[in-house]
Structures are given as C-alpha cells and as structure tokens.
GROMACS .gro file of C-alpha atoms in nm:
model
  510
    1UNK     CA    1  -5.191   7.150   0.986
    2UNK     CA    2  -5.090   7.313   1.316
    3UNK     CA    3  -4.718   7.279   1.253
    4UNK     CA    4  -4.440   7.493   1.109
    5UNK     CA    5  -4.376   7.526   0.741
    6UNK     CA    6  -4.160   7.232   0.630
    7UNK     CA    7  -3.849   7.275   0.425
    8UNK     CA    8  -3.900   7.119   0.087
    9UNK     CA    9  -3.624   7.040  -0.166
   10UNK     CA   10  -3.751   6.991  -0.517
   11UNK     CA   11  -3.541   6.801  -0.770
   12UNK     CA   12  -3.579   6.576  -1.068
   13UNK     CA   13  -3.419   6.280  -0.892
   14UNK     CA   14  -3.233   6.224  -0.567
   15UNK     CA   15  -2.857   6.268  -0.607
   16UNK     CA   16  -2.625   5.996  -0.472
   17UNK     CA   17  -2.266   6.000  -0.376
   18UNK     CA   18  -1.996   5.767  -0.498
   19UNK     CA   19  -2.081   5.510  -0.231
   20UNK     CA   20  -2.431   5.390  -0.167
   21UNK     CA   21  -2.539   5.203   0.140
   22UNK     CA   22  -2.851   5.060  -0.019
   23UNK     CA   23  -2.887   4.735  -0.207
   24UNK     CA   24  -2.864   4.900  -0.550
   25UNK     CA   25  -2.554   4.916  -0.766
   26UNK     CA   26  -2.320   5.210  -0.714
   27UNK     CA   27  -2.406   5.506  -0.935
   28UNK     CA   28  -2.224   5.825  -1.006
   29UNK     CA   29  -2.343   6.168  -1.118
   30UNK     CA   30  -2.458   6.169  -1.475
   31UNK     CA   31  -2.648   6.424  -1.676
   32UNK     CA   32  -2.746   6.181  -1.948
   33UNK     CA   33  -2.990   5.903  -1.962
   34UNK     CA   34  -2.909   5.637  -1.696
   35UNK     CA   35  -2.962   5.262  -1.671
   36UNK     CA   36  -3.183   5.189  -1.375
   37UNK     CA   37  -3.200   4.862  -1.184
   38UNK     CA   38  -3.577   4.880  -1.164
   39UNK     CA   39  -3.781   4.950  -1.481
   40UNK     CA   40  -3.938   5.255  -1.321
   41UNK     CA   41  -3.928   5.632  -1.376
   42UNK     CA   42  -4.044   5.909  -1.156
   43UNK     CA   43  -4.243   6.214  -1.261
   44UNK     CA   44  -4.068   6.546  -1.238
   45UNK     CA   45  -4.203   6.829  -1.023
   46UNK     CA   46  -4.082   7.164  -1.154
   47UNK     CA   47  -4.365   7.375  -1.014
   48UNK     CA   48  -4.392   7.524  -0.672
   49UNK     CA   49  -4.481   7.318  -0.374
   50UNK     CA   50  -4.850   7.269  -0.358
   51UNK     CA   51  -5.110   7.027  -0.240
   52UNK     CA   52  -5.044   6.770  -0.513
   53UNK     CA   53  -4.953   6.410  -0.462
   54UNK     CA   54  -4.836   6.314  -0.812
   55UNK     CA   55  -4.467   6.413  -0.789
   56UNK     CA   56  -4.181   6.298  -0.565
   57UNK     CA   57  -4.075   6.520  -0.282
   58UNK     CA   58  -3.779   6.506  -0.046
   59UNK     CA   59  -3.870   6.626   0.301
   60UNK     CA   60  -3.605   6.688   0.562
   61UNK     CA   61  -3.855   6.688   0.847
   62UNK     CA   62  -4.116   6.433   0.942
   63UNK     CA   63  -4.453   6.500   0.779
   64UNK     CA   64  -4.789   6.382   0.887
   65UNK     CA   65  -4.932   6.127   0.659
   66UNK     CA   66  -4.761   5.897   0.407
   67UNK     CA   67  -4.577   5.986   0.091
   68UNK     CA   68  -4.692   5.819  -0.231
   69UNK     CA   69  -4.482   5.760  -0.544
   70UNK     CA   70  -4.670   5.700  -0.867
   71UNK     CA   71  -4.535   5.537  -1.179
   72UNK     CA   72  -4.524   5.741  -1.495
   73UNK     CA   73  -4.528   5.617  -1.850
   74UNK     CA   74  -4.228   5.733  -2.052
   75UNK     CA   75  -4.147   5.719  -2.418
   76UNK     CA   76  -3.865   5.519  -2.560
   77UNK     CA   77  -3.598   5.749  -2.701
   78UNK     CA   78  -3.315   5.683  -2.937
   79UNK     CA   79  -3.125   5.497  -2.672
   80UNK     CA   80  -3.242   5.167  -2.539
   81UNK     CA   81  -3.394   5.217  -2.203
   82UNK     CA   82  -3.532   4.977  -1.951
   83UNK     CA   83  -3.894   4.897  -2.029
   84UNK     CA   84  -4.135   5.079  -1.807
   85UNK     CA   85  -4.390   4.903  -1.596
   86UNK     CA   86  -4.754   5.016  -1.615
   87UNK     CA   87  -4.946   5.103  -1.306
   88UNK     CA   88  -5.129   4.805  -1.175
   89UNK     CA   89  -5.063   4.458  -1.051
   90UNK     CA   90  -4.822   4.250  -1.261
   91UNK     CA   91  -4.972   3.935  -1.406
   92UNK     CA   92  -4.677   3.711  -1.304
   93UNK     CA   93  -4.451   3.667  -1.002
   94UNK     CA   94  -4.096   3.785  -1.062
   95UNK     CA   95  -3.780   3.758  -0.849
   96UNK     CA   96  -3.559   4.056  -0.820
   97UNK     CA   97  -3.223   4.005  -0.990
   98UNK     CA   98  -3.053   4.208  -0.723
   99UNK     CA   99  -2.855   4.041  -0.448
  100UNK     CA  100  -3.016   4.028  -0.106
  101UNK     CA  101  -2.683   4.033   0.068
  102UNK     CA  102  -2.721   4.299   0.342
  103UNK     CA  103  -2.358   4.395   0.311
  104UNK     CA  104  -2.435   4.572  -0.013
  105UNK     CA  105  -2.374   4.500  -0.377
  106UNK     CA  106  -2.033   4.461  -0.532
  107UNK     CA  107  -1.903   4.598  -0.855
  108UNK     CA  108  -1.882   4.358  -1.145
  109UNK     CA  109  -1.581   4.372  -1.371
  110UNK     CA  110  -1.647   4.573  -1.682
  111UNK     CA  111  -1.947   4.755  -1.534
  112UNK     CA  112  -2.191   4.495  -1.671
  113UNK     CA  113  -2.463   4.372  -1.443
  114UNK     CA  114  -2.527   3.997  -1.422
  115UNK     CA  115  -2.900   4.032  -1.460
  116UNK     CA  116  -3.064   4.014  -1.798
  117UNK     CA  117  -3.381   4.223  -1.808
  118UNK     CA  118  -3.502   4.065  -2.130
  119UNK     CA  119  -3.448   3.704  -2.019
  120UNK     CA  120  -3.591   3.483  -1.744
  121UNK     CA  121  -3.481   3.580  -1.397
  122UNK     CA  122  -3.326   3.318  -1.167
  123UNK     CA  123  -3.306   3.293  -0.794
  124UNK     CA  124  -2.982   3.374  -0.619
  125UNK     CA  125  -2.737   3.105  -0.507
  126UNK     CA  126  -2.843   3.141  -0.147
  127UNK     CA  127  -3.192   3.026  -0.248
  128UNK     CA  128  -3.066   2.705  -0.411
  129UNK     CA  129  -3.054   2.390  -0.201
  130UNK     CA  130  -2.721   2.207  -0.141
  131UNK     CA  131  -2.522   2.514  -0.233
  132UNK     CA  132  -2.151   2.471  -0.157
  133UNK     CA  133  -1.935   2.752  -0.032
  134UNK     CA  134  -1.605   2.616  -0.157
  135UNK     CA  135  -1.656   2.749  -0.506
  136UNK     CA  136  -1.645   2.399  -0.652
  137UNK     CA  137  -2.002   2.397  -0.775
  138UNK     CA  138  -2.135   2.540  -1.097
  139UNK     CA  139  -2.436   2.766  -1.126
  140UNK     CA  140  -2.767   2.612  -1.216
  141UNK     CA  141  -2.817   2.601  -1.588
  142UNK     CA  142  -2.454   2.673  -1.677
  143UNK     CA  143  -2.280   2.502  -1.961
  144UNK     CA  144  -2.043   2.323  -1.720
  145UNK     CA  145  -2.327   2.106  -1.595
  146UNK     CA  146  -2.467   2.004  -1.932
  147UNK     CA  147  -2.284   1.676  -1.940
  148UNK     CA  148  -1.981   1.471  -1.846
  149UNK     CA  149  -1.733   1.311  -2.083
  150UNK     CA  150  -1.783   0.986  -1.894
  151UNK     CA  151  -2.152   0.894  -1.880
  152UNK     CA  152  -2.274   0.770  -1.548
  153UNK     CA  153  -2.012   0.952  -1.340
  154UNK     CA  154  -2.069   1.252  -1.124
  155UNK     CA  155  -1.842   1.528  -1.009
  156UNK     CA  156  -1.850   1.388  -0.654
  157UNK     CA  157  -1.726   1.048  -0.766
  158UNK     CA  158  -1.459   1.213  -0.977
  159UNK     CA  159  -1.347   1.411  -0.671
  160UNK     CA  160  -1.322   1.093  -0.466
  161UNK     CA  161  -1.137   0.918  -0.746
  162UNK     CA  162  -0.879   1.194  -0.747
  163UNK     CA  163  -0.816   1.137  -0.377
  164UNK     CA  164  -0.800   0.756  -0.400
  165UNK     CA  165  -0.579   0.754  -0.708
  166UNK     CA  166  -0.297   0.941  -0.536
  167UNK     CA  167  -0.038   0.684  -0.431
  168UNK     CA  168   0.259   0.824  -0.247
  169UNK     CA  169   0.587   0.644  -0.186
  170UNK     CA  170   0.759   0.597   0.146
  171UNK     CA  171   1.023   0.845   0.038
  172UNK     CA  172   0.761   1.114  -0.026
  173UNK     CA  173   0.604   1.053   0.315
  174UNK     CA  174   0.937   1.109   0.488
  175UNK     CA  175   1.013   1.423   0.286
  176UNK     CA  176   0.678   1.573   0.382
  177UNK     CA  177   0.793   1.564   0.744
  178UNK     CA  178   1.064   1.813   0.656
  179UNK     CA  179   1.354   1.566   0.662
  180UNK     CA  180   1.660   1.620   0.448
  181UNK     CA  181   1.737   1.402   0.149
  182UNK     CA  182   2.038   1.242   0.318
  183UNK     CA  183   1.835   1.155   0.627
  184UNK     CA  184   1.556   1.012   0.413
  185UNK     CA  185   1.806   0.790   0.229
  186UNK     CA  186   1.941   0.667   0.562
  187UNK     CA  187   1.595   0.587   0.697
  188UNK     CA  188   1.499   0.402   0.381
  189UNK     CA  189   1.795   0.172   0.440
  190UNK     CA  190   1.616   0.023   0.742
  191UNK     CA  191   1.442  -0.214   0.502
  192UNK     CA  192   1.569  -0.418   0.214
  193UNK     CA  193   1.491  -0.301  -0.137
  194UNK     CA  194   1.287  -0.615  -0.202
  195UNK     CA  195   1.082  -0.556   0.113
  196UNK     CA  196   1.015  -0.196   0.015
  197UNK     CA  197   0.910  -0.307  -0.333
  198UNK     CA  198   0.667  -0.563  -0.186
  199UNK     CA  199   0.522  -0.305   0.054
  200UNK     CA  200   0.469  -0.051  -0.222
  201UNK     CA  201   0.303  -0.314  -0.443
  202UNK     CA  202   0.060  -0.395  -0.162
  203UNK     CA  203  -0.006  -0.023  -0.109
  204UNK     CA  204  -0.094   0.031  -0.474
  205UNK     CA  205  -0.320  -0.274  -0.475
  206UNK     CA  206  -0.496  -0.148  -0.164
  207UNK     CA  207  -0.557   0.195  -0.318
  208UNK     CA  208  -0.698   0.039  -0.636
  209UNK     CA  209  -0.926  -0.177  -0.425
  210UNK     CA  210  -1.046   0.127  -0.226
  211UNK     CA  211  -1.111   0.309  -0.552
  212UNK     CA  212  -1.328   0.027  -0.683
  213UNK     CA  213  -1.520   0.002  -0.354
  214UNK     CA  214  -1.529   0.380  -0.296
  215UNK     CA  215  -1.381   0.329   0.052
  216UNK     CA  216  -1.158   0.589   0.221
  217UNK     CA  217  -0.815   0.423   0.253
  218UNK     CA  218  -0.732   0.596   0.581
  219UNK     CA  219  -1.019   0.434   0.773
  220UNK     CA  220  -0.967   0.117   0.975
  221UNK     CA  221  -1.281  -0.047   0.836
  222UNK     CA  222  -1.132  -0.024   0.485
  223UNK     CA  223  -0.824  -0.217   0.599
  224UNK     CA  224  -1.043  -0.480   0.763
  225UNK     CA  225  -1.257  -0.524   0.453
  226UNK     CA  226  -0.941  -0.556   0.244
  227UNK     CA  227  -0.801  -0.825   0.474
  228UNK     CA  228  -1.131  -1.009   0.488
  229UNK     CA  229  -1.155  -1.023   0.111
  230UNK     CA  230  -0.801  -1.163   0.101
  231UNK     CA  231  -0.899  -1.426   0.357
  232UNK     CA  232  -1.194  -1.530   0.141
  233UNK     CA  233  -0.957  -1.565  -0.154
  234UNK     CA  234  -0.751  -1.814   0.046
  235UNK     CA  235  -0.452  -1.601   0.145
  236UNK     CA  236  -0.247  -1.739   0.432
  237UNK     CA  237  -0.229  -1.565   0.768
  238UNK     CA  238   0.138  -1.481   0.708
  239UNK     CA  239   0.048  -1.306   0.382
  240UNK     CA  240  -0.224  -1.104   0.553
  241UNK     CA  241   0.018  -1.002   0.827
  242UNK     CA  242   0.261  -0.884   0.560
  243UNK     CA  243  -0.018  -0.669   0.416
  244UNK     CA  244  -0.083  -0.519   0.760
  245UNK     CA  245   0.286  -0.435   0.798
  246UNK     CA  246   0.292  -0.271   0.453
  247UNK     CA  247  -0.020  -0.063   0.512
  248UNK     CA  248   0.112   0.048   0.852
  249UNK     CA  249   0.408   0.211   0.679
  250UNK     CA  250   0.204   0.420   0.437
  251UNK     CA  251  -0.089   0.498   0.668
  252UNK     CA  252   0.158   0.585   0.946
  253UNK     CA  253  -0.038   0.383   1.200
  254UNK     CA  254   0.052   0.073   1.400
  255UNK     CA  255  -0.229  -0.135   1.260
  256UNK     CA  256  -0.108  -0.451   1.432
  257UNK     CA  257  -0.204  -0.295   1.768
  258UNK     CA  258  -0.554  -0.195   1.663
  259UNK     CA  259  -0.811  -0.390   1.859
  260UNK     CA  260  -1.016  -0.479   1.552
  261UNK     CA  261  -0.707  -0.603   1.368
  262UNK     CA  262  -0.608  -0.818   1.667
  263UNK     CA  263  -0.960  -0.955   1.684
  264UNK     CA  264  -0.957  -1.032   1.313
  265UNK     CA  265  -0.643  -1.245   1.335
  266UNK     CA  266  -0.778  -1.425   1.642
  267UNK     CA  267  -1.088  -1.512   1.444
  268UNK     CA  268  -0.868  -1.622   1.154
  269UNK     CA  269  -0.669  -1.850   1.383
  270UNK     CA  270  -0.991  -2.012   1.504
  271UNK     CA  271  -1.127  -2.049   1.154
  272UNK     CA  272  -0.798  -2.186   1.017
  273UNK     CA  273  -0.615  -2.354   1.304
  274UNK     CA  274  -0.250  -2.431   1.236
  275UNK     CA  275  -0.175  -2.801   1.285
  276UNK     CA  276   0.079  -2.872   1.554
  277UNK     CA  277   0.232  -3.171   1.379
  278UNK     CA  278   0.388  -3.141   1.037
  279UNK     CA  279   0.493  -3.433   0.828
  280UNK     CA  280   0.797  -3.406   0.597
  281UNK     CA  281   0.719  -3.411   0.228
  282UNK     CA  282   1.041  -3.587   0.144
  283UNK     CA  283   1.255  -3.848   0.318
  284UNK     CA  284   1.602  -3.729   0.416
  285UNK     CA  285   1.731  -4.085   0.459
  286UNK     CA  286   1.636  -4.176   0.102
  287UNK     CA  287   1.795  -3.859  -0.036
  288UNK     CA  288   2.126  -3.912   0.149
  289UNK     CA  289   2.151  -4.277   0.040
  290UNK     CA  290   2.102  -4.171  -0.322
  291UNK     CA  291   2.381  -3.913  -0.296
  292UNK     CA  292   2.631  -4.185  -0.207
  293UNK     CA  293   2.570  -4.375  -0.531
  294UNK     CA  294   2.569  -4.316  -0.902
  295UNK     CA  295   2.513  -4.084  -1.082
  296UNK     CA  296   2.641  -3.859  -0.800
  297UNK     CA  297   2.949  -4.067  -0.733
  298UNK     CA  298   3.239  -4.102  -0.802
  299UNK     CA  299   3.358  -3.746  -0.870
  300UNK     CA  300   3.540  -3.846  -1.187
  301UNK     CA  301   3.220  -3.962  -1.358
  302UNK     CA  302   2.969  -3.720  -1.204
  303UNK     CA  303   2.871  -3.429  -1.425
  304UNK     CA  304   2.918  -3.068  -1.323
  305UNK     CA  305   2.544  -3.025  -1.299
  306UNK     CA  306   2.489  -3.321  -1.062
  307UNK     CA  307   2.791  -3.228  -0.850
  308UNK     CA  308   2.661  -2.873  -0.813
  309UNK     CA  309   2.321  -3.005  -0.708
  310UNK     CA  310   2.479  -3.240  -0.457
  311UNK     CA  311   2.695  -2.969  -0.298
  312UNK     CA  312   2.419  -2.711  -0.265
  313UNK     CA  313   2.190  -2.968  -0.101
  314UNK     CA  314   2.459  -3.083   0.146
  315UNK     CA  315   2.540  -2.723   0.242
  316UNK     CA  316   2.171  -2.644   0.288
  317UNK     CA  317   2.092  -2.936   0.520
  318UNK     CA  318   2.417  -2.916   0.725
  319UNK     CA  319   2.383  -2.540   0.783
  320UNK     CA  320   2.001  -2.504   0.804
  321UNK     CA  321   2.031  -2.159   0.646
  322UNK     CA  322   1.799  -1.974   0.413
  323UNK     CA  323   1.850  -1.960   0.039
  324UNK     CA  324   1.937  -1.590   0.059
  325UNK     CA  325   2.223  -1.669   0.299
  326UNK     CA  326   2.351  -1.946   0.075
  327UNK     CA  327   2.360  -1.704  -0.216
  328UNK     CA  328   2.566  -1.456  -0.008
  329UNK     CA  329   2.849  -1.703   0.067
  330UNK     CA  330   3.192  -1.614  -0.068
  331UNK     CA  331   3.515  -1.805  -0.137
  332UNK     CA  332   3.744  -1.511  -0.056
  333UNK     CA  333   3.928  -1.509   0.274
  334UNK     CA  334   3.841  -1.441   0.554
  335UNK     CA  335   3.487  -1.536   0.448
  336UNK     CA  336   3.598  -1.886   0.352
  337UNK     CA  337   3.843  -2.071   0.574
  338UNK     CA  338   3.925  -2.435   0.497
  339UNK     CA  339   4.064  -2.638   0.788
  340UNK     CA  340   4.160  -3.007   0.798
  341UNK     CA  341   3.849  -3.099   0.996
  342UNK     CA  342   3.596  -2.837   0.885
  343UNK     CA  343   3.515  -2.544   0.657
  344UNK     CA  344   3.405  -2.211   0.807
  345UNK     CA  345   3.202  -1.979   0.585
  346UNK     CA  346   3.070  -1.627   0.642
  347UNK     CA  347   2.824  -1.421   0.446
  348UNK     CA  348   2.939  -1.114   0.259
  349UNK     CA  349   2.947  -0.800   0.481
  350UNK     CA  350   2.718  -0.617   0.240
  351UNK     CA  351   2.449  -0.883   0.275
  352UNK     CA  352   2.144  -0.794   0.483
  353UNK     CA  353   1.967  -1.098   0.627
  354UNK     CA  354   1.595  -1.114   0.682
  355UNK     CA  355   1.646  -1.011   1.044
  356UNK     CA  356   1.934  -0.765   1.044
  357UNK     CA  357   2.082  -0.783   1.394
  358UNK     CA  358   2.433  -0.840   1.525
  359UNK     CA  359   2.338  -1.195   1.624
  360UNK     CA  360   2.213  -1.288   1.278
  361UNK     CA  361   2.502  -1.124   1.092
  362UNK     CA  362   2.787  -1.268   1.298
  363UNK     CA  363   2.689  -1.635   1.298
  364UNK     CA  364   2.935  -1.851   1.108
  365UNK     CA  365   2.846  -2.149   0.892
  366UNK     CA  366   3.052  -2.454   0.986
  367UNK     CA  367   3.055  -2.737   0.732
  368UNK     CA  368   3.176  -3.056   0.903
  369UNK     CA  369   3.374  -3.349   0.779
  370UNK     CA  370   3.215  -3.694   0.783
  371UNK     CA  371   3.414  -4.015   0.823
  372UNK     CA  372   3.741  -3.849   0.716
  373UNK     CA  373   3.938  -4.174   0.755
  374UNK     CA  374   3.713  -4.456   0.632
  375UNK     CA  375   3.819  -4.807   0.732
  376UNK     CA  376   3.555  -5.021   0.560
  377UNK     CA  377   3.306  -5.008   0.272
  378UNK     CA  378   3.031  -4.861   0.484
  379UNK     CA  379   3.251  -4.578   0.609
  380UNK     CA  380   3.373  -4.515   0.254
  381UNK     CA  381   3.011  -4.481   0.146
  382UNK     CA  382   2.946  -4.236   0.429
  383UNK     CA  383   3.261  -4.041   0.339
  384UNK     CA  384   3.100  -3.943   0.009
  385UNK     CA  385   2.874  -3.713   0.213
  386UNK     CA  386   3.173  -3.520   0.348
  387UNK     CA  387   3.090  -3.155   0.274
  388UNK     CA  388   3.455  -3.047   0.287
  389UNK     CA  389   3.547  -3.308   0.025
  390UNK     CA  390   3.261  -3.200  -0.203
  391UNK     CA  391   3.351  -2.831  -0.166
  392UNK     CA  392   3.717  -2.879  -0.256
  393UNK     CA  393   3.629  -3.075  -0.569
  394UNK     CA  394   3.367  -2.815  -0.666
  395UNK     CA  395   3.619  -2.531  -0.640
  396UNK     CA  396   3.861  -2.729  -0.855
  397UNK     CA  397   3.625  -2.804  -1.142
  398UNK     CA  398   3.478  -2.452  -1.149
  399UNK     CA  399   3.808  -2.264  -1.139
  400UNK     CA  400   3.842  -2.276  -1.519
  401UNK     CA  401   3.532  -2.065  -1.590
  402UNK     CA  402   3.467  -1.893  -1.257
  403UNK     CA  403   3.397  -1.518  -1.295
  404UNK     CA  404   3.262  -1.441  -0.949
  405UNK     CA  405   3.375  -1.475  -0.588
  406UNK     CA  406   3.039  -1.620  -0.486
  407UNK     CA  407   3.049  -1.980  -0.371
  408UNK     CA  408   2.774  -2.101  -0.602
  409UNK     CA  409   2.800  -2.001  -0.967
  410UNK     CA  410   2.595  -2.087  -1.274
  411UNK     CA  411   2.723  -2.398  -1.450
  412UNK     CA  412   2.552  -2.339  -1.786
  413UNK     CA  413   2.377  -2.081  -1.997
  414UNK     CA  414   2.478  -1.723  -2.079
  415UNK     CA  415   2.559  -1.653  -1.711
  416UNK     CA  416   2.797  -1.946  -1.678
  417UNK     CA  417   3.065  -1.860  -1.425
  418UNK     CA  418   2.869  -1.573  -1.266
  419UNK     CA  419   2.699  -1.572  -0.928
  420UNK     CA  420   2.385  -1.784  -0.906
  421UNK     CA  421   2.074  -1.596  -0.798
  422UNK     CA  422   1.847  -1.691  -0.510
  423UNK     CA  423   1.585  -1.828  -0.745
  424UNK     CA  424   1.847  -2.040  -0.918
  425UNK     CA  425   1.974  -2.188  -0.590
  426UNK     CA  426   1.616  -2.261  -0.481
  427UNK     CA  427   1.553  -2.438  -0.809
  428UNK     CA  428   1.873  -2.640  -0.764
  429UNK     CA  429   1.754  -2.762  -0.422
  430UNK     CA  430   1.425  -2.884  -0.566
  431UNK     CA  431   1.603  -3.045  -0.860
  432UNK     CA  432   1.848  -3.224  -0.627
  433UNK     CA  433   1.564  -3.384  -0.430
  434UNK     CA  434   1.384  -3.489  -0.748
  435UNK     CA  435   1.704  -3.635  -0.896
  436UNK     CA  436   1.768  -3.845  -0.586
  437UNK     CA  437   1.416  -3.987  -0.593
  438UNK     CA  438   1.446  -4.065  -0.963
  439UNK     CA  439   1.784  -4.232  -0.908
  440UNK     CA  440   1.627  -4.447  -0.632
  441UNK     CA  441   1.339  -4.551  -0.857
  442UNK     CA  442   1.077  -4.378  -0.639
  443UNK     CA  443   0.819  -4.133  -0.764
  444UNK     CA  444   0.921  -3.780  -0.658
  445UNK     CA  445   0.690  -3.612  -0.405
  446UNK     CA  446   0.476  -3.314  -0.500
  447UNK     CA  447   0.490  -2.974  -0.339
  448UNK     CA  448   0.857  -2.976  -0.240
  449UNK     CA  449   0.997  -2.629  -0.168
  450UNK     CA  450   1.353  -2.521  -0.107
  451UNK     CA  451   1.273  -2.373   0.234
  452UNK     CA  452   1.178  -2.717   0.363
  453UNK     CA  453   1.548  -2.800   0.406
  454UNK     CA  454   1.556  -2.586   0.722
  455UNK     CA  455   1.270  -2.776   0.883
  456UNK     CA  456   1.404  -3.118   0.782
  457UNK     CA  457   1.758  -3.045   0.900
  458UNK     CA  458   1.662  -2.902   1.239
  459UNK     CA  459   1.402  -3.172   1.307
  460UNK     CA  460   1.649  -3.453   1.237
  461UNK     CA  461   1.910  -3.277   1.452
  462UNK     CA  462   1.664  -3.263   1.743
  463UNK     CA  463   1.583  -3.631   1.699
  464UNK     CA  464   1.956  -3.711   1.705
  465UNK     CA  465   1.993  -3.532   2.039
  466UNK     CA  466   2.107  -3.182   1.945
  467UNK     CA  467   2.044  -2.927   2.220
  468UNK     CA  468   1.803  -2.637   2.167
  469UNK     CA  469   2.091  -2.389   2.189
  470UNK     CA  470   2.281  -2.562   1.910
  471UNK     CA  471   1.972  -2.574   1.691
  472UNK     CA  472   1.895  -2.206   1.742
  473UNK     CA  473   2.255  -2.103   1.680
  474UNK     CA  474   2.283  -2.302   1.358
  475UNK     CA  475   1.952  -2.176   1.218
  476UNK     CA  476   1.998  -1.821   1.362
  477UNK     CA  477   1.688  -1.833   1.580
  478UNK     CA  478   1.685  -1.620   1.893
  479UNK     CA  479   1.414  -1.835   2.052
  480UNK     CA  480   1.352  -2.208   2.048
  481UNK     CA  481   0.982  -2.131   2.023
  482UNK     CA  482   1.033  -2.037   1.659
  483UNK     CA  483   1.143  -2.393   1.588
  484UNK     CA  484   0.866  -2.562   1.786
  485UNK     CA  485   0.589  -2.350   1.634
  486UNK     CA  486   0.696  -2.328   1.269
  487UNK     CA  487   0.969  -2.579   1.179
  488UNK     CA  488   0.946  -2.889   1.396
  489UNK     CA  489   0.841  -3.195   1.194
  490UNK     CA  490   0.682  -3.514   1.320
  491UNK     CA  491   0.957  -3.768   1.257
  492UNK     CA  492   0.829  -4.021   1.513
  493UNK     CA  493   0.502  -4.104   1.342
  494UNK     CA  494   0.619  -4.458   1.271
  495UNK     CA  495   0.704  -4.524   1.636
  496UNK     CA  496   0.366  -4.386   1.743
  497UNK     CA  497   0.206  -4.686   1.572
  498UNK     CA  498   0.372  -4.929   1.813
  499UNK     CA  499   0.100  -4.884   2.076
  500UNK     CA  500  -0.180  -4.970   1.837
  501UNK     CA  501   0.004  -5.277   1.710
  502UNK     CA  502   0.050  -5.405   2.066
  503UNK     CA  503  -0.324  -5.377   2.122
  504UNK     CA  504  -0.408  -5.562   1.800
  505UNK     CA  505  -0.172  -5.843   1.896
  506UNK     CA  506  -0.440  -5.951   2.138
  507UNK     CA  507  -0.594  -6.139   1.847
  508UNK     CA  508  -0.335  -6.406   1.921
  509UNK     CA  509  -0.430  -6.589   2.238
  510UNK     CA  510  -0.160  -6.598   2.509
   0.00000   0.00000   0.00000
C-alpha cells in the first residue's frame, strides 16, 4: 500500500478498565460469559493477520480505508444470554434503553440495569414533554399515576390545596422572625385577645375562600375579590375595613395603603353613601319621663331588676361611655369616690379600652347629682333621676349577695352576685328602653342597640349647649370630627318644619 507495516493487536474482545468514558455501563474484567448492553457478538480472530475483513481488529495507527464489523450468529448456552440480532435491517424502529446523557452512565444500586430487553422499550425522561426537574413527577406508566383516591382531582390541585390549607397564627409569624418567646408574648399584648381572635377568624375564612376559588392568598387581587364578594353580600364598610386590618397582620403588608384597596373603598363610598343626618330610634325625653314614675319609682316598691335597669341606663347616658367601659367599673376605692355633689368612677387598671392610650385610660367618669334639694313636686320628680341617689340605693340592696367588686352584678340566675358581662349589660340597656316604652303605653321601637346611648347622649348635650371639648372629653374622643361624622343625630327635625308651615299659611288671606 506504499506505507509501513502497521502494528496489529489481535484479541477476542477489547479490554476495558474500571472506568469507561463511553455511554455504556461500567464493566470490569471477566473471563466468563458477560451481559452486554447491545444484543451483539463479535467474531473472534485467532489466525494471523491477513487480508480478511470478517474479524475485528484493533489498529494503533491510522489505516487507509474503513474498518467493518460484521455480526455473527451465536448459540444459546446454558446461561441466558442476550438474544442476538441477525444481519439485516430490523423490521421495527427501536429506541436504545441507554441514557443519552453525555456525562456518562451511572451505576444502579444492586448492579441491575433499568432496561428490560424482553419488554417494550420506553423513551428517556428527557424525551417526555412537561418533564419536571424537582423530582415531584412520576415516570410515565408507573403505578403511582394509575389513579387518585379522590376522583376528579389532580396532583397539581392537591399541591395547591396543601399551600392554601396552611393557616399560621400571629404568634408563629413572629417566631419565624427569630424573636424570643418573651418578646413574642409582649408584642402580642399590643392587641386585645378578642381582637386577635376576630383577626384570626377572618384569616381562616379568607384562606378557605382562596382554597375554594384556587386563588393565591398572598396576591392583592385575591384580597380585592374577597372584599368585593363581601360587599355583594351586604357587609358594611366598617366590617370590610376590619377584614383589611386583619389580613394586613397575617400577610405582613399595609393593605390599607395599597392603591387598589384605596380605590375600592372610594368606589364603595360612592355606591353606598353614608347619610349625613341620623335620626334617633328612640326618644330620650319619653324614656326619662318613664323613669320618674312607676314601676321604677319609688325605691321601696321597685324590684331589683327594674332598679338595675334604671341605674345602668342613667350611667350610660350621663357618661356616654361604651358598654365595655361600663363593665370595667369598680366600687373599690380609689376607683369609686362618692362625694356630696357627685360620684367619680374609674375603670379597673387592668382594663384595656378600644383605643389604649394615656388619654383614654385616664379619663374619669363623673356622675352628677340632679335637683339635690327639691322644693316642689316638679323638682322632686326630677330628683328621681339623680344618679348618685340611684347608685347609693343600688349598693345597699346588692350588698347582701354581692360577690364581686364590679359595679354592675347579675341580679338573678346561677351567676347572681358575680360581675355582669358586656353582653349582659348591653341586653340590660335594650331592656330598659323597652320597659320605659311599655310603661308609657307606646309601642317599643325596633332596631334599638345599646351603643346608641352614646349618640343620643352626646347629641342632646350639644343641643343643650355643651362645648365640643366637654363632649369629646366625656366620650373620650380625641377629635370632634368623630362626633360629627359618626354620632351626631338630627334632633332639630321638628323645628326644620317651621319654614314649610309658614309657607302653607299663605292659604289664609292676610
């Protein structure tokens, strides 16, 4: 051929070291029959090198021409060998079970190869569409994908449900920031236990709603959809604002400053404008006149129940305080000081008002006297509304069974003598108004709430000439705007009719 004699190494099969850089599985030296990845066998060449082309050769130098490897039929011995492939074109298209990863194959535990030569061959994972790299998917055709215990649900929806169903508490959120248990307990004290319970209830309801809608709870559009659905159900703007405050705590975002949230409440205000004039649901003049007569007077004939109702109503309208503050009043000095012309009450130091500031916690409740020295029948009738007089008689008749230092105690039932709860005091206020209407022979109004005593008391005080400072101090409001926007009642509606009557008087000729 015009070239030097090549060096030829004749062997039965090429020997491989312990590590192989090819795509085949790692093989070691073995003198016995071996399992081969391809169902092929090579013919042996034991004779001298000659001009034949039917046996494999290993040439260390480049040769002219191309080497050709032919398949050779082999017999099946005692051991099970891979089936040989005849020379020719296969009738079907087959995929190689070997990995096409260029980094080389990896050993499989136990020395067993994944491929099954006798079964149908499948494509590798890299050839399957929508393959995930997080290891969460299951191979095609595996038993894990044969069915779900819940028909109609997929693994993706189950994964989302696991995320939505996780409801954390405010305490857990603070601990995740690395804060100590003592510091977490201190921070949780910034809100009342009832407020925290309400916030957590809203948070759980929001997560359940997101789960049903398949919305991510951390997105702002989910909060907006939740608020909008509440608006369609008829929730008040104050209730929706409470929900925003609750979700801000758990989402750790100031939702009230989000532009879309601000825009939502502006649209709500336009859709549901708040009327500027409120009309009282019950008449204070009628109620006070009824308290000066039977069955509320005289004290000797009035029952404990009616006297308790009378006192709690007089304290509520003369102090303009919330029910929670009335429940926190005590009869122990220095929280209860009785003077000849007034009674000064203070809430218990452990009580936390709705707005816990120094201004709200230091305001005293002054219960005045009324016509202390009556001179005629009219003044004697007015003297029956003296709050100091009613309080002294109440303390006297309840001293026999009193078991609490709270001002208002239960007068019947299994808790007789113990402190009355906020719900009980609120019910007493409603019952007192209904009893006065019934005693006057007038049908009681509908929709009366205990909180209306604050609006009625402050509105009548303004009409009588009380200054804005006195009104705000009595009701513990830092701004007079709170009264004008939320509590002021229209008590002059009758006088507003005078103009129309003057016009209609034109029917009478001058």
